[in-house]
């Protein structure tokens, strides 16, 4: 059989087909399917890959469509957040999905409002799933993507589990993750300055400490523990593996840092 390479249809028809497939035109009607329980999971799973993608035009079109839809349909905010958490749970350790998912959650937490009860429930489940997702991970992109949505959860009243998880990441083995966590938490506390007591003291420590310093992790742990006391959350305890890590040679510590830089593409 011979396949014709000639274009079919008029120029106007081809132009119409192109325009209807353009992201700004395609996403608004497509996102209406979030209202259907039958299609919600599939639509959200595809949407989050677009929102957390790399193409600027695609990210802008999908993000705008999602926020506009949830702003107009506030009753769908909780459903959308629950759907994203379901995906995070089902696709645990699937970095192709979880990295853009963290970016999508960051977008939602910065642009939509969750009621207090909804927010507390969301934060508790999200923190537990994030702890499982980042545990033992060497994917720098995923670790960094998780920081902002996690920090944004301090805005909800029942934020002790969130704060406890941020304290763990504040002394992560990778210096860039430590600095990222400190910067993210600092920004969240400045934004939601009534979320915790003694906020100014915590912010001062976060701002004055060089968290990416690889030379002496024990000094950083002391600063982190001081913040734990101010926040009223338990000081993280070192496990056997962590004790061994403290006893690493200087060479091994810098090998870990080099691994981070390599994974990050620098």
PDB file of C-alpha atoms in Angstrom:
ATOM      1  CA  UNK A   1       0.000   0.000   0.000  1.00  0.00           C
ATOM      2  CA  UNK A   2       1.169   3.480  -0.812  1.00  0.00           C
ATOM      3  CA  UNK A   3       0.770   6.085   1.922  1.00  0.00           C
ATOM      4  CA  UNK A   4       0.046   9.538   0.575  1.00  0.00           C
ATOM      5  CA  UNK A   5       2.194  12.337   1.971  1.00  0.00           C
ATOM      6  CA  UNK A   6      -0.080  15.055   0.633  1.00  0.00           C
ATOM      7  CA  UNK A   7      -1.897  17.266   3.140  1.00  0.00           C
ATOM      8  CA  UNK A   8      -5.642  16.847   3.349  1.00  0.00           C
ATOM      9  CA  UNK A   9      -8.216  19.493   4.060  1.00  0.00           C
ATOM     10  CA  UNK A  10      -8.094  23.220   3.476  1.00  0.00           C
ATOM     11  CA  UNK A  11      -5.577  25.568   5.045  1.00  0.00           C
ATOM     12  CA  UNK A  12      -8.323  26.859   7.352  1.00  0.00           C
ATOM     13  CA  UNK A  13      -9.123  23.320   8.547  1.00  0.00           C
ATOM     14  CA  UNK A  14      -5.473  22.544   9.260  1.00  0.00           C
ATOM     15  CA  UNK A  15      -5.138  25.816  11.160  1.00  0.00           C
ATOM     16  CA  UNK A  16      -8.264  25.019  13.164  1.00  0.00           C
ATOM     17  CA  UNK A  17      -6.904  21.557  14.055  1.00  0.00           C
ATOM     18  CA  UNK A  18      -3.646  23.113  15.239  1.00  0.00           C
ATOM     19  CA  UNK A  19      -5.360  25.785  17.307  1.00  0.00           C
ATOM     20  CA  UNK A  20      -7.674  23.320  19.038  1.00  0.00           C
ATOM     21  CA  UNK A  21      -4.639  21.242  20.062  1.00  0.00           C
ATOM     22  CA  UNK A  22      -2.751  24.256  21.457  1.00  0.00           C
ATOM     23  CA  UNK A  23      -2.318  23.978  25.262  1.00  0.00           C
ATOM     24  CA  UNK A  24      -4.212  27.191  26.182  1.00  0.00           C
ATOM     25  CA  UNK A  25      -7.211  25.916  24.195  1.00  0.00           C
ATOM     26  CA  UNK A  26      -6.967  22.247  25.112  1.00  0.00           C
ATOM     27  CA  UNK A  27      -6.559  22.367  28.911  1.00  0.00           C
ATOM     28  CA  UNK A  28      -9.639  24.393  30.034  1.00  0.00           C
ATOM     29  CA  UNK A  29     -12.243  21.957  28.616  1.00  0.00           C
ATOM     30  CA  UNK A  30     -10.114  18.915  29.472  1.00  0.00           C
ATOM     31  CA  UNK A  31      -9.781  19.921  33.092  1.00  0.00           C
ATOM     32  CA  UNK A  32     -13.564  19.920  33.489  1.00  0.00           C
ATOM     33  CA  UNK A  33     -13.282  16.120  33.656  1.00  0.00           C
ATOM     34  CA  UNK A  34     -11.883  16.469  37.177  1.00  0.00           C
ATOM     35  CA  UNK A  35     -15.505  16.692  38.269  1.00  0.00           C
ATOM     36  CA  UNK A  36     -16.029  13.093  37.139  1.00  0.00           C
ATOM     37  CA  UNK A  37     -14.879  10.412  39.634  1.00  0.00           C
ATOM     38  CA  UNK A  38     -14.495   8.052  36.677  1.00  0.00           C
ATOM     39  CA  UNK A  39     -11.892  10.173  34.889  1.00  0.00           C
ATOM     40  CA  UNK A  40     -10.459  12.247  37.750  1.00  0.00           C
ATOM     41  CA  UNK A  41      -7.438  10.051  38.524  1.00  0.00           C
ATOM     42  CA  UNK A  42      -6.369   9.672  34.872  1.00  0.00           C
ATOM     43  CA  UNK A  43      -6.831  13.372  34.100  1.00  0.00           C
ATOM     44  CA  UNK A  44      -4.955  14.484  37.214  1.00  0.00           C
ATOM     45  CA  UNK A  45      -2.119  12.052  36.581  1.00  0.00           C
ATOM     46  CA  UNK A  46      -1.652  13.455  33.091  1.00  0.00           C
ATOM     47  CA  UNK A  47      -2.150  17.027  34.233  1.00  0.00           C
ATOM     48  CA  UNK A  48       0.507  16.915  36.942  1.00  0.00           C
ATOM     49  CA  UNK A  49       3.118  15.814  34.401  1.00  0.00           C
ATOM     50  CA  UNK A  50       2.266  18.953  32.388  1.00  0.00           C
ATOM     51  CA  UNK A  51       2.224  21.282  35.421  1.00  0.00           C
ATOM     52  CA  UNK A  52       5.557  19.955  36.619  1.00  0.00           C
ATOM     53  CA  UNK A  53       7.062  19.711  33.149  1.00  0.00           C
ATOM     54  CA  UNK A  54       9.947  21.523  31.497  1.00  0.00           C
ATOM     55  CA  UNK A  55       8.231  23.270  28.565  1.00  0.00           C
ATOM     56  CA  UNK A  56       7.322  26.798  29.656  1.00  0.00           C
ATOM     57  CA  UNK A  57       4.249  27.139  27.443  1.00  0.00           C
ATOM     58  CA  UNK A  58       2.894  23.777  28.607  1.00  0.00           C
ATOM     59  CA  UNK A  59       3.548  24.521  32.282  1.00  0.00           C
ATOM     60  CA  UNK A  60       1.885  27.941  32.033  1.00  0.00           C
ATOM     61  CA  UNK A  61      -1.193  26.691  30.186  1.00  0.00           C
ATOM     62  CA  UNK A  62      -1.795  23.688  32.448  1.00  0.00           C
ATOM     63  CA  UNK A  63      -1.087  25.603  35.662  1.00  0.00           C
ATOM     64  CA  UNK A  64      -3.401  28.449  34.707  1.00  0.00           C
ATOM     65  CA  UNK A  65      -6.191  26.065  33.726  1.00  0.00           C
ATOM     66  CA  UNK A  66      -5.900  24.128  37.002  1.00  0.00           C
ATOM     67  CA  UNK A  67      -5.872  27.183  39.267  1.00  0.00           C
ATOM     68  CA  UNK A  68      -8.691  28.891  37.339  1.00  0.00           C
ATOM     69  CA  UNK A  69     -10.822  25.761  37.583  1.00  0.00           C
ATOM     70  CA  UNK A  70     -10.272  25.300  41.331  1.00  0.00           C
ATOM     71  CA  UNK A  71     -10.866  29.002  41.960  1.00  0.00           C
ATOM     72  CA  UNK A  72     -14.219  28.792  40.204  1.00  0.00           C
ATOM     73  CA  UNK A  73     -15.107  25.405  41.745  1.00  0.00           C
ATOM     74  CA  UNK A  74     -13.973  25.619  45.361  1.00  0.00           C
ATOM     75  CA  UNK A  75     -15.870  22.443  46.178  1.00  0.00           C
ATOM     76  CA  UNK A  76     -13.320  20.558  44.052  1.00  0.00           C
ATOM     77  CA  UNK A  77     -10.222  21.709  45.958  1.00  0.00           C
ATOM     78  CA  UNK A  78     -10.370  18.933  48.533  1.00  0.00           C
ATOM     79  CA  UNK A  79     -11.104  16.348  45.842  1.00  0.00           C
ATOM     80  CA  UNK A  80      -8.123  17.506  43.781  1.00  0.00           C
ATOM     81  CA  UNK A  81      -5.774  17.382  46.756  1.00  0.00           C
ATOM     82  CA  UNK A  82      -7.009  13.940  47.777  1.00  0.00           C
ATOM     83  CA  UNK A  83      -6.534  12.697  44.219  1.00  0.00           C
ATOM     84  CA  UNK A  84      -2.937  13.958  44.179  1.00  0.00           C
ATOM     85  CA  UNK A  85      -2.200  12.236  47.478  1.00  0.00           C
ATOM     86  CA  UNK A  86      -3.706   9.011  46.149  1.00  0.00           C
ATOM     87  CA  UNK A  87      -1.360   9.230  43.165  1.00  0.00           C
ATOM     88  CA  UNK A  88       1.604   9.932  45.441  1.00  0.00           C
ATOM     89  CA  UNK A  89       0.750   6.829  47.446  1.00  0.00           C
ATOM     90  CA  UNK A  90       0.184   4.564  44.428  1.00  0.00           C
ATOM     91  CA  UNK A  91       3.241   5.806  42.525  1.00  0.00           C
ATOM     92  CA  UNK A  92       5.590   5.729  45.500  1.00  0.00           C
ATOM     93  CA  UNK A  93       9.248   5.818  44.348  1.00  0.00           C
ATOM     94  CA  UNK A  94       8.181   6.439  40.730  1.00  0.00           C
ATOM     95  CA  UNK A  95      10.235   9.604  40.251  1.00  0.00           C
ATOM     96  CA  UNK A  96       8.765  10.312  36.813  1.00  0.00           C
ATOM     97  CA  UNK A  97       5.448  10.942  38.554  1.00  0.00           C
ATOM     98  CA  UNK A  98       6.372  12.089  42.069  1.00  0.00           C
ATOM     99  CA  UNK A  99       8.759  14.900  41.070  1.00  0.00           C
ATOM    100  CA  UNK A 100       6.175  16.828  38.978  1.00  0.00           C
ATOM    101  CA  UNK A 101       3.535  15.895  41.574  1.00  0.00           C
ATOM    102  CA  UNK A 102       5.476  17.772  44.270  1.00  0.00           C
ATOM    103  CA  UNK A 103       5.614  20.801  41.955  1.00  0.00           C
ATOM    104  CA  UNK A 104       1.873  20.571  41.359  1.00  0.00           C
ATOM    105  CA  UNK A 105       1.160  20.456  45.084  1.00  0.00           C
ATOM    106  CA  UNK A 106       3.400  23.477  45.586  1.00  0.00           C
ATOM    107  CA  UNK A 107       1.322  25.333  43.000  1.00  0.00           C
ATOM    108  CA  UNK A 108      -1.942  24.411  44.724  1.00  0.00           C
ATOM    109  CA  UNK A 109      -0.754  25.314  48.213  1.00  0.00           C
ATOM    110  CA  UNK A 110       0.403  28.716  46.961  1.00  0.00           C
ATOM    111  CA  UNK A 111      -2.795  29.539  45.082  1.00  0.00           C
ATOM    112  CA  UNK A 112      -5.828  27.862  46.655  1.00  0.00           C
ATOM    113  CA  UNK A 113      -7.223  27.879  50.156  1.00  0.00           C
ATOM    114  CA  UNK A 114      -7.876  24.753  52.180  1.00  0.00           C
ATOM    115  CA  UNK A 115     -10.214  25.031  55.142  1.00  0.00           C
ATOM    116  CA  UNK A 116      -8.662  24.296  58.535  1.00  0.00           C
ATOM    117  CA  UNK A 117     -10.054  20.769  58.844  1.00  0.00           C
ATOM    118  CA  UNK A 118      -9.172  19.937  55.237  1.00  0.00           C
ATOM    119  CA  UNK A 119      -5.722  21.463  55.644  1.00  0.00           C
ATOM    120  CA  UNK A 120      -4.896  19.502  58.782  1.00  0.00           C
ATOM    121  CA  UNK A 121      -5.981  16.242  57.183  1.00  0.00           C
ATOM    122  CA  UNK A 122      -4.056  16.998  53.992  1.00  0.00           C
ATOM    123  CA  UNK A 123      -0.880  18.013  55.842  1.00  0.00           C
ATOM    124  CA  UNK A 124      -0.868  14.884  58.018  1.00  0.00           C
ATOM    125  CA  UNK A 125      -1.223  12.505  55.083  1.00  0.00           C
ATOM    126  CA  UNK A 126       1.107  14.448  52.807  1.00  0.00           C
ATOM    127  CA  UNK A 127       3.842  14.529  55.450  1.00  0.00           C
ATOM    128  CA  UNK A 128       3.622  10.780  56.025  1.00  0.00           C
ATOM    129  CA  UNK A 129       3.738  10.019  52.290  1.00  0.00           C
ATOM    130  CA  UNK A 130       6.596  12.464  51.695  1.00  0.00           C
ATOM    131  CA  UNK A 131       8.631  10.938  54.502  1.00  0.00           C
ATOM    132  CA  UNK A 132       8.270   7.539  52.852  1.00  0.00           C
ATOM    133  CA  UNK A 133       8.971   8.926  49.380  1.00  0.00           C
ATOM    134  CA  UNK A 134      12.227  10.744  50.206  1.00  0.00           C
ATOM    135  CA  UNK A 135      13.590   8.157  52.640  1.00  0.00           C
ATOM    136  CA  UNK A 136      16.902   6.848  51.333  1.00  0.00           C
ATOM    137  CA  UNK A 137      16.512   8.726  48.044  1.00  0.00           C
ATOM    138  CA  UNK A 138      19.535   9.983  46.150  1.00  0.00           C
ATOM    139  CA  UNK A 139      17.455  11.831  43.555  1.00  0.00           C
ATOM    140  CA  UNK A 140      18.350  15.455  44.216  1.00  0.00           C
ATOM    141  CA  UNK A 141      15.578  16.803  41.985  1.00  0.00           C
ATOM    142  CA  UNK A 142      12.967  14.897  43.983  1.00  0.00           C
ATOM    143  CA  UNK A 143      14.413  15.896  47.346  1.00  0.00           C
ATOM    144  CA  UNK A 144      14.445  19.569  46.400  1.00  0.00           C
ATOM    145  CA  UNK A 145      10.975  19.436  44.825  1.00  0.00           C
ATOM    146  CA  UNK A 146       9.506  18.082  48.082  1.00  0.00           C
ATOM    147  CA  UNK A 147      10.785  20.940  50.244  1.00  0.00           C
ATOM    148  CA  UNK A 148       8.457  23.818  49.288  1.00  0.00           C
ATOM    149  CA  UNK A 149       5.123  21.961  49.517  1.00  0.00           C
ATOM    150  CA  UNK A 150       6.269  20.443  52.800  1.00  0.00           C
ATOM    151  CA  UNK A 151       7.179  23.851  54.233  1.00  0.00           C
ATOM    152  CA  UNK A 152       3.888  25.334  53.033  1.00  0.00           C
ATOM    153  CA  UNK A 153       2.047  22.880  55.275  1.00  0.00           C
ATOM    154  CA  UNK A 154       3.245  24.765  58.372  1.00  0.00           C
ATOM    155  CA  UNK A 155       0.345  27.159  57.708  1.00  0.00           C
ATOM    156  CA  UNK A 156      -2.110  24.602  59.088  1.00  0.00           C
ATOM    157  CA  UNK A 157      -2.712  24.504  62.869  1.00  0.00           C
ATOM    158  CA  UNK A 158      -1.774  20.842  63.388  1.00  0.00           C
ATOM    159  CA  UNK A 159       1.715  21.258  61.986  1.00  0.00           C
ATOM    160  CA  UNK A 160       3.896  19.336  64.450  1.00  0.00           C
ATOM    161  CA  UNK A 161       4.427  16.338  62.112  1.00  0.00           C
ATOM    162  CA  UNK A 162       5.378  18.746  59.325  1.00  0.00           C
ATOM    163  CA  UNK A 163       7.865  20.566  61.526  1.00  0.00           C
ATOM    164  CA  UNK A 164       9.370  17.270  62.671  1.00  0.00           C
ATOM    165  CA  UNK A 165       9.960  16.198  59.069  1.00  0.00           C
ATOM    166  CA  UNK A 166      11.545  19.541  58.165  1.00  0.00           C
ATOM    167  CA  UNK A 167      13.925  19.105  61.109  1.00  0.00           C
ATOM    168  CA  UNK A 168      15.072  15.764  59.691  1.00  0.00           C
ATOM    169  CA  UNK A 169      15.755  17.288  56.280  1.00  0.00           C
ATOM    170  CA  UNK A 170      17.506  20.255  57.876  1.00  0.00           C
ATOM    171  CA  UNK A 171      20.405  17.908  58.645  1.00  0.00           C
ATOM    172  CA  UNK A 172      20.211  15.795  55.502  1.00  0.00           C
ATOM    173  CA  UNK A 173      23.467  14.219  54.298  1.00  0.00           C
ATOM    174  CA  UNK A 174      23.443  16.389  51.153  1.00  0.00           C
ATOM    175  CA  UNK A 175      24.470  20.029  51.829  1.00  0.00           C
ATOM    176  CA  UNK A 176      22.271  21.446  49.077  1.00  0.00           C
ATOM    177  CA  UNK A 177      19.212  19.731  50.532  1.00  0.00           C
ATOM    178  CA  UNK A 178      20.002  21.171  53.965  1.00  0.00           C
ATOM    179  CA  UNK A 179      20.291  24.673  52.523  1.00  0.00           C
ATOM    180  CA  UNK A 180      17.148  24.187  50.436  1.00  0.00           C
ATOM    181  CA  UNK A 181      15.194  23.058  53.488  1.00  0.00           C
ATOM    182  CA  UNK A 182      16.417  26.026  55.528  1.00  0.00           C
ATOM    183  CA  UNK A 183      15.545  28.510  52.776  1.00  0.00           C
ATOM    184  CA  UNK A 184      12.132  26.951  52.188  1.00  0.00           C
ATOM    185  CA  UNK A 185      11.223  26.861  55.879  1.00  0.00           C
ATOM    186  CA  UNK A 186      12.478  30.422  56.318  1.00  0.00           C
ATOM    187  CA  UNK A 187      10.209  31.629  53.503  1.00  0.00           C
ATOM    188  CA  UNK A 188       7.218  29.729  54.890  1.00  0.00           C
ATOM    189  CA  UNK A 189       7.670  31.146  58.380  1.00  0.00           C
ATOM    190  CA  UNK A 190       7.997  34.671  57.027  1.00  0.00           C
ATOM    191  CA  UNK A 191       4.817  34.152  55.005  1.00  0.00           C
ATOM    192  CA  UNK A 192       2.842  32.422  57.771  1.00  0.00           C
ATOM    193  CA  UNK A 193       4.390  34.265  60.721  1.00  0.00           C
ATOM    194  CA  UNK A 194       1.549  33.323  63.063  1.00  0.00           C
ATOM    195  CA  UNK A 195       1.906  29.578  62.373  1.00  0.00           C
ATOM    196  CA  UNK A 196       4.305  28.951  65.256  1.00  0.00           C
ATOM    197  CA  UNK A 197       5.379  30.594  68.480  1.00  0.00           C
ATOM    198  CA  UNK A 198       8.838  32.194  68.795  1.00  0.00           C
ATOM    199  CA  UNK A 199       8.918  32.570  65.040  1.00  0.00           C
ATOM    200  CA  UNK A 200      11.484  35.396  65.047  1.00  0.00           C
ATOM    201  CA  UNK A 201      14.014  33.314  66.987  1.00  0.00           C
ATOM    202  CA  UNK A 202      13.638  30.355  64.635  1.00  0.00           C
ATOM    203  CA  UNK A 203      13.958  32.582  61.572  1.00  0.00           C
ATOM    204  CA  UNK A 204      17.101  34.189  62.998  1.00  0.00           C
ATOM    205  CA  UNK A 205      18.820  30.799  63.397  1.00  0.00           C
ATOM    206  CA  UNK A 206      17.759  29.654  59.932  1.00  0.00           C
ATOM    207  CA  UNK A 207      19.114  32.846  58.406  1.00  0.00           C
ATOM    208  CA  UNK A 208      22.437  33.000  60.262  1.00  0.00           C
ATOM    209  CA  UNK A 209      23.521  29.351  59.917  1.00  0.00           C
ATOM    210  CA  UNK A 210      25.563  28.121  56.944  1.00  0.00           C
ATOM    211  CA  UNK A 211      23.560  24.941  56.350  1.00  0.00           C
ATOM    212  CA  UNK A 212      25.529  23.807  53.299  1.00  0.00           C
ATOM    213  CA  UNK A 213      28.802  23.701  55.280  1.00  0.00           C
ATOM    214  CA  UNK A 214      30.076  20.101  54.940  1.00  0.00           C
ATOM    215  CA  UNK A 215      32.893  20.421  57.485  1.00  0.00           C
ATOM    216  CA  UNK A 216      31.085  19.713  60.763  1.00  0.00           C
ATOM    217  CA  UNK A 217      27.599  18.228  60.737  1.00  0.00           C
ATOM    218  CA  UNK A 218      27.526  18.153  64.545  1.00  0.00           C
ATOM    219  CA  UNK A 219      27.556  21.966  64.677  1.00  0.00           C
ATOM    220  CA  UNK A 220      24.566  21.998  62.334  1.00  0.00           C
ATOM    221  CA  UNK A 221      22.788  19.372  64.429  1.00  0.00           C
ATOM    222  CA  UNK A 222      23.242  21.582  67.489  1.00  0.00           C
ATOM    223  CA  UNK A 223      21.604  24.476  65.639  1.00  0.00           C
ATOM    224  CA  UNK A 224      18.828  22.196  64.415  1.00  0.00           C
ATOM    225  CA  UNK A 225      18.241  20.900  67.933  1.00  0.00           C
ATOM    226  CA  UNK A 226      17.990  24.468  69.202  1.00  0.00           C
ATOM    227  CA  UNK A 227      15.245  25.091  66.662  1.00  0.00           C
ATOM    228  CA  UNK A 228      13.483  21.894  67.782  1.00  0.00           C
ATOM    229  CA  UNK A 229      13.415  23.218  71.334  1.00  0.00           C
ATOM    230  CA  UNK A 230      11.955  26.535  70.180  1.00  0.00           C
ATOM    231  CA  UNK A 231       9.321  24.735  68.107  1.00  0.00           C
ATOM    232  CA  UNK A 232       8.472  22.263  70.849  1.00  0.00           C
ATOM    233  CA  UNK A 233       9.064  19.215  68.655  1.00  0.00           C
ATOM    234  CA  UNK A 234      11.197  16.156  69.553  1.00  0.00           C
ATOM    235  CA  UNK A 235      14.875  16.274  68.640  1.00  0.00           C
ATOM    236  CA  UNK A 236      15.563  13.621  65.955  1.00  0.00           C
ATOM    237  CA  UNK A 237      17.490  10.673  67.324  1.00  0.00           C
ATOM    238  CA  UNK A 238      20.412   9.139  65.493  1.00  0.00           C
ATOM    239  CA  UNK A 239      20.017   5.517  64.487  1.00  0.00           C
ATOM    240  CA  UNK A 240      22.876   3.081  64.252  1.00  0.00           C
ATOM    241  CA  UNK A 241      23.393   3.933  60.591  1.00  0.00           C
ATOM    242  CA  UNK A 242      23.538   7.611  61.386  1.00  0.00           C
ATOM    243  CA  UNK A 243      26.095   7.025  64.117  1.00  0.00           C
ATOM    244  CA  UNK A 244      28.251   5.229  61.575  1.00  0.00           C
ATOM    245  CA  UNK A 245      27.772   8.116  59.165  1.00  0.00           C
ATOM    246  CA  UNK A 246      29.052  10.583  61.773  1.00  0.00           C
ATOM    247  CA  UNK A 247      32.216   8.490  62.002  1.00  0.00           C
ATOM    248  CA  UNK A 248      32.870   8.744  58.260  1.00  0.00           C
ATOM    249  CA  UNK A 249      36.248  10.081  57.193  1.00  0.00           C
ATOM    250  CA  UNK A 250      36.505  13.564  55.744  1.00  0.00           C
ATOM    251  CA  UNK A 251      37.130  11.980  52.356  1.00  0.00           C
ATOM    252  CA  UNK A 252      33.853  10.032  52.541  1.00  0.00           C
ATOM    253  CA  UNK A 253      31.928  13.159  53.496  1.00  0.00           C
ATOM    254  CA  UNK A 254      33.227  14.991  50.446  1.00  0.00           C
ATOM    255  CA  UNK A 255      32.473  11.947  48.273  1.00  0.00           C
ATOM    256  CA  UNK A 256      28.854  12.328  49.368  1.00  0.00           C
ATOM    257  CA  UNK A 257      28.927  16.003  48.410  1.00  0.00           C
ATOM    258  CA  UNK A 258      30.494  15.194  45.047  1.00  0.00           C
ATOM    259  CA  UNK A 259      27.734  12.661  44.425  1.00  0.00           C
ATOM    260  CA  UNK A 260      25.133  15.373  45.057  1.00  0.00           C
ATOM    261  CA  UNK A 261      26.831  17.785  42.654  1.00  0.00           C
ATOM    262  CA  UNK A 262      27.049  15.078  40.005  1.00  0.00           C
ATOM    263  CA  UNK A 263      23.381  14.121  40.315  1.00  0.00           C
ATOM    264  CA  UNK A 264      22.339  17.771  40.178  1.00  0.00           C
ATOM    265  CA  UNK A 265      24.163  18.203  36.883  1.00  0.00           C
ATOM    266  CA  UNK A 266      26.739  20.775  38.010  1.00  0.00           C
TER     267      UNK A 266
END
